[in-house]
Amino acid sequence: MYKVKVYVTLRESVLDPQGTAVKKSLNSMNFQDVKDVRIGKYMELSIEKSDGDLDEVIRSMCEKLLVNTVIEDYRYEVEEVAAK
């Protein structure tokens, strides 16, 4: 069994109005050291072992459903865990 952690962020060239709003709120709360905020998504997937190429399966899932590749970038980490 594998635990896959997928991190999705907006591309640097894409405006992030939610991040901008959070930054302004933090600054107004006297957290002046915060200079930028980018909002993203985090997902955890549990995937059973198979004979297929795990990286290929993960990339396919991300690019077909989990990530809007036009405006988002992603990265992932794979951790082998004991089956429950």
Short mmCIF file of N, CA and C in Angstrom, two decimals:
data_model
loop_
_atom_site.label_atom_id
_atom_site.label_comp_id
_atom_site.label_asym_id
_atom_site.label_seq_id
_atom_site.Cartn_x
_atom_site.Cartn_y
_atom_site.Cartn_z
N MET A 1 0.86 -1.17 0.00
CA MET A 1 0.00 0.00 0.00
C MET A 1 0.90 1.23 0.00
N TYR A 2 0.48 2.24 -0.74
CA TYR A 2 1.22 3.49 -0.82
C TYR A 2 0.32 4.64 -0.36
N LYS A 3 0.93 5.59 0.34
CA LYS A 3 0.27 6.85 0.64
C LYS A 3 0.91 7.87 -0.29
N VAL A 4 0.08 8.53 -1.09
CA VAL A 4 0.56 9.53 -2.03
C VAL A 4 0.05 10.89 -1.57
N LYS A 5 0.98 11.82 -1.37
CA LYS A 5 0.64 13.18 -0.97
C LYS A 5 0.81 14.07 -2.20
N VAL A 6 -0.29 14.70 -2.62
CA VAL A 6 -0.28 15.55 -3.81
C VAL A 6 -0.45 17.00 -3.38
N TYR A 7 0.47 17.85 -3.82
CA TYR A 7 0.44 19.28 -3.53
C TYR A 7 0.18 20.03 -4.83
N VAL A 8 -0.87 20.84 -4.84
CA VAL A 8 -1.26 21.58 -6.04
C VAL A 8 -1.19 23.08 -5.72
N THR A 9 -0.51 23.83 -6.58
CA THR A 9 -0.40 25.28 -6.40
C THR A 9 -0.68 25.97 -7.72
N LEU A 10 -1.13 27.21 -7.63
CA LEU A 10 -1.29 28.01 -8.83
C LEU A 10 0.08 28.30 -9.42
N ARG A 11 0.16 28.35 -10.72
CA ARG A 11 1.42 28.73 -11.37
C ARG A 11 1.78 30.15 -10.97
N GLU A 12 3.07 30.44 -10.96
CA GLU A 12 3.53 31.77 -10.57
C GLU A 12 2.91 32.87 -11.42
N SER A 13 2.64 32.57 -12.69
CA SER A 13 2.11 33.59 -13.60
C SER A 13 0.61 33.85 -13.41
N VAL A 14 -0.05 33.05 -12.56
CA VAL A 14 -1.49 33.18 -12.34
C VAL A 14 -1.74 33.99 -11.06
N LEU A 15 -2.59 35.00 -11.18
CA LEU A 15 -2.95 35.79 -10.01
C LEU A 15 -3.67 34.92 -8.98
N ASP A 16 -3.43 35.20 -7.71
CA ASP A 16 -4.04 34.43 -6.62
C ASP A 16 -4.81 35.39 -5.72
N PRO A 17 -6.07 35.71 -6.07
CA PRO A 17 -6.82 36.68 -5.27
C PRO A 17 -7.06 36.20 -3.84
N GLN A 18 -7.23 34.91 -3.65
CA GLN A 18 -7.43 34.39 -2.29
C GLN A 18 -6.16 34.60 -1.46
N GLY A 19 -5.02 34.31 -2.05
CA GLY A 19 -3.75 34.53 -1.36
C GLY A 19 -3.53 35.99 -1.03
N THR A 20 -3.88 36.86 -1.97
CA THR A 20 -3.76 38.31 -1.74
C THR A 20 -4.64 38.75 -0.58
N ALA A 21 -5.86 38.25 -0.51
CA ALA A 21 -6.78 38.60 0.59
C ALA A 21 -6.22 38.13 1.93
N VAL A 22 -5.67 36.93 1.97
CA VAL A 22 -5.09 36.40 3.22
C VAL A 22 -3.89 37.24 3.62
N LYS A 23 -3.03 37.60 2.67
CA LYS A 23 -1.86 38.43 2.97
C LYS A 23 -2.30 39.77 3.56
N LYS A 24 -3.29 40.41 2.93
CA LYS A 24 -3.77 41.71 3.44
C LYS A 24 -4.34 41.56 4.85
N SER A 25 -5.06 40.49 5.10
CA SER A 25 -5.63 40.27 6.44
C SER A 25 -4.52 40.06 7.46
N LEU A 26 -3.52 39.27 7.11
CA LEU A 26 -2.41 39.04 8.04
C LEU A 26 -1.67 40.34 8.32
N ASN A 27 -1.42 41.13 7.27
CA ASN A 27 -0.75 42.42 7.46
C ASN A 27 -1.56 43.34 8.35
N SER A 28 -2.89 43.33 8.19
CA SER A 28 -3.73 44.19 9.03
C SER A 28 -3.78 43.71 10.48
N MET A 29 -3.39 42.46 10.71
CA MET A 29 -3.33 41.91 12.06
C MET A 29 -1.92 42.03 12.65
N ASN A 30 -1.13 42.92 12.06
CA ASN A 30 0.24 43.21 12.51
C ASN A 30 1.23 42.10 12.23
N PHE A 31 0.97 41.26 11.25
CA PHE A 31 1.96 40.29 10.78
C PHE A 31 2.60 40.88 9.52
N GLN A 32 3.38 41.95 9.75
CA GLN A 32 3.95 42.73 8.65
C GLN A 32 5.05 42.00 7.90
N ASP A 33 5.62 40.96 8.49
CA ASP A 33 6.70 40.22 7.82
C ASP A 33 6.20 39.36 6.67
N VAL A 34 4.89 39.11 6.60
CA VAL A 34 4.33 38.29 5.52
C VAL A 34 4.30 39.14 4.25
N LYS A 35 5.06 38.74 3.25
CA LYS A 35 5.18 39.51 2.02
C LYS A 35 4.40 38.89 0.86
N ASP A 36 4.05 37.61 0.94
CA ASP A 36 3.28 36.97 -0.13
C ASP A 36 2.61 35.72 0.42
N VAL A 37 1.44 35.42 -0.09
CA VAL A 37 0.71 34.20 0.27
C VAL A 37 0.18 33.59 -1.01
N ARG A 38 0.39 32.30 -1.19
CA ARG A 38 -0.16 31.56 -2.32
C ARG A 38 -0.99 30.43 -1.72
N ILE A 39 -2.22 30.31 -2.16
CA ILE A 39 -3.13 29.29 -1.66
C ILE A 39 -3.08 28.09 -2.60
N GLY A 40 -3.09 26.89 -2.02
CA GLY A 40 -3.05 25.68 -2.83
C GLY A 40 -3.97 24.61 -2.27
N LYS A 41 -3.78 23.40 -2.77
CA LYS A 41 -4.57 22.25 -2.32
C LYS A 41 -3.61 21.14 -1.92
N TYR A 42 -4.07 20.32 -0.99
CA TYR A 42 -3.30 19.15 -0.54
C TYR A 42 -4.24 17.96 -0.53
N MET A 43 -3.80 16.85 -1.11
CA MET A 43 -4.61 15.63 -1.14
C MET A 43 -3.76 14.44 -0.71
N GLU A 44 -4.38 13.49 -0.03
CA GLU A 44 -3.73 12.23 0.30
C GLU A 44 -4.50 11.11 -0.36
N LEU A 45 -3.80 10.27 -1.08
CA LEU A 45 -4.40 9.12 -1.74
C LEU A 45 -3.79 7.86 -1.18
N SER A 46 -4.59 6.85 -0.93
CA SER A 46 -4.09 5.52 -0.57
C SER A 46 -4.26 4.64 -1.79
N ILE A 47 -3.16 4.09 -2.26
CA ILE A 47 -3.17 3.31 -3.49
C ILE A 47 -2.56 1.94 -3.21
N GLU A 48 -3.28 0.90 -3.63
CA GLU A 48 -2.76 -0.45 -3.46
C GLU A 48 -1.63 -0.72 -4.44
N LYS A 49 -0.72 -1.59 -4.03
CA LYS A 49 0.38 -1.97 -4.90
C LYS A 49 -0.16 -2.72 -6.11
N SER A 50 0.49 -2.50 -7.24
CA SER A 50 0.15 -3.24 -8.45
C SER A 50 1.42 -3.38 -9.28
N ASP A 51 1.30 -4.09 -10.38
CA ASP A 51 2.46 -4.29 -11.25
C ASP A 51 2.73 -3.09 -12.15
N GLY A 52 1.77 -2.15 -12.21
CA GLY A 52 1.91 -0.98 -13.08
C GLY A 52 2.92 0.02 -12.54
N ASP A 53 3.26 0.99 -13.36
CA ASP A 53 4.19 2.06 -12.99
C ASP A 53 3.44 3.08 -12.14
N LEU A 54 3.75 3.13 -10.85
CA LEU A 54 3.03 4.00 -9.91
C LEU A 54 3.14 5.46 -10.31
N ASP A 55 4.32 5.92 -10.71
CA ASP A 55 4.49 7.32 -11.11
C ASP A 55 3.60 7.65 -12.30
N GLU A 56 3.51 6.75 -13.24
CA GLU A 56 2.66 6.98 -14.41
C GLU A 56 1.18 7.07 -14.00
N VAL A 57 0.76 6.21 -13.08
CA VAL A 57 -0.63 6.23 -12.61
C VAL A 57 -0.93 7.54 -11.89
N ILE A 58 -0.02 7.98 -11.03
CA ILE A 58 -0.23 9.22 -10.28
C ILE A 58 -0.28 10.42 -11.22
N ARG A 59 0.67 10.50 -12.15
CA ARG A 59 0.67 11.61 -13.12
C ARG A 59 -0.62 11.63 -13.93
N SER A 60 -1.09 10.45 -14.32
CA SER A 60 -2.33 10.36 -15.10
C SER A 60 -3.52 10.87 -14.29
N MET A 61 -3.62 10.47 -13.03
CA MET A 61 -4.72 10.93 -12.17
C MET A 61 -4.67 12.45 -12.00
N CYS A 62 -3.47 12.96 -11.77
CA CYS A 62 -3.32 14.40 -11.57
C CYS A 62 -3.72 15.16 -12.82
N GLU A 63 -3.22 14.73 -13.95
CA GLU A 63 -3.43 15.49 -15.19
C GLU A 63 -4.83 15.32 -15.78
N LYS A 64 -5.50 14.22 -15.43
CA LYS A 64 -6.85 14.00 -15.96
C LYS A 64 -7.95 14.54 -15.05
N LEU A 65 -7.68 14.65 -13.72
CA LEU A 65 -8.75 15.04 -12.81
C LEU A 65 -8.32 16.00 -11.70
N LEU A 66 -7.24 15.70 -11.02
CA LEU A 66 -6.92 16.40 -9.78
C LEU A 66 -6.35 17.80 -9.97
N VAL A 67 -5.75 18.06 -11.13
CA VAL A 67 -5.04 19.32 -11.35
C VAL A 67 -5.52 19.95 -12.65
N ASN A 68 -5.74 21.26 -12.61
CA ASN A 68 -6.00 22.01 -13.84
C ASN A 68 -4.63 22.44 -14.36
N THR A 69 -4.07 21.66 -15.27
CA THR A 69 -2.69 21.89 -15.71
C THR A 69 -2.49 23.18 -16.49
N VAL A 70 -3.58 23.85 -16.85
CA VAL A 70 -3.45 25.14 -17.53
C VAL A 70 -2.98 26.22 -16.55
N ILE A 71 -3.48 26.16 -15.32
CA ILE A 71 -3.16 27.21 -14.35
C ILE A 71 -2.48 26.70 -13.08
N GLU A 72 -2.37 25.38 -12.93
CA GLU A 72 -1.81 24.83 -11.69
C GLU A 72 -0.60 23.95 -11.97
N ASP A 73 0.31 23.93 -11.00
CA ASP A 73 1.43 23.01 -10.98
C ASP A 73 1.18 22.02 -9.86
N TYR A 74 1.87 20.89 -9.92
CA TYR A 74 1.73 19.91 -8.84
C TYR A 74 3.04 19.17 -8.62
N ARG A 75 3.12 18.62 -7.44
CA ARG A 75 4.20 17.70 -7.10
C ARG A 75 3.61 16.68 -6.16
N TYR A 76 4.28 15.56 -6.02
CA TYR A 76 3.75 14.53 -5.13
C TYR A 76 4.88 13.77 -4.46
N GLU A 77 4.54 13.16 -3.34
CA GLU A 77 5.45 12.32 -2.58
C GLU A 77 4.77 10.97 -2.39
N VAL A 78 5.56 9.91 -2.49
CA VAL A 78 5.04 8.55 -2.31
C VAL A 78 5.71 7.95 -1.09
N GLU A 79 4.87 7.38 -0.22
CA GLU A 79 5.37 6.72 0.99
C GLU A 79 4.76 5.33 1.04
N GLU A 80 5.59 4.34 1.23
CA GLU A 80 5.09 2.98 1.34
C GLU A 80 4.63 2.75 2.78
N VAL A 81 3.42 2.25 2.93
CA VAL A 81 2.84 2.01 4.26
C VAL A 81 2.30 0.58 4.32
N ALA A 82 2.13 0.10 5.52
CA ALA A 82 1.57 -1.24 5.70
C ALA A 82 0.07 -1.20 5.41
N ALA A 83 -0.44 -2.20 4.74
CA ALA A 83 -1.88 -2.27 4.42
C ALA A 83 -2.68 -2.40 5.70
N LYS A 84 -3.87 -1.80 5.69
CA LYS A 84 -4.74 -1.89 6.88
C LYS A 84 -5.68 -3.05 6.74
#
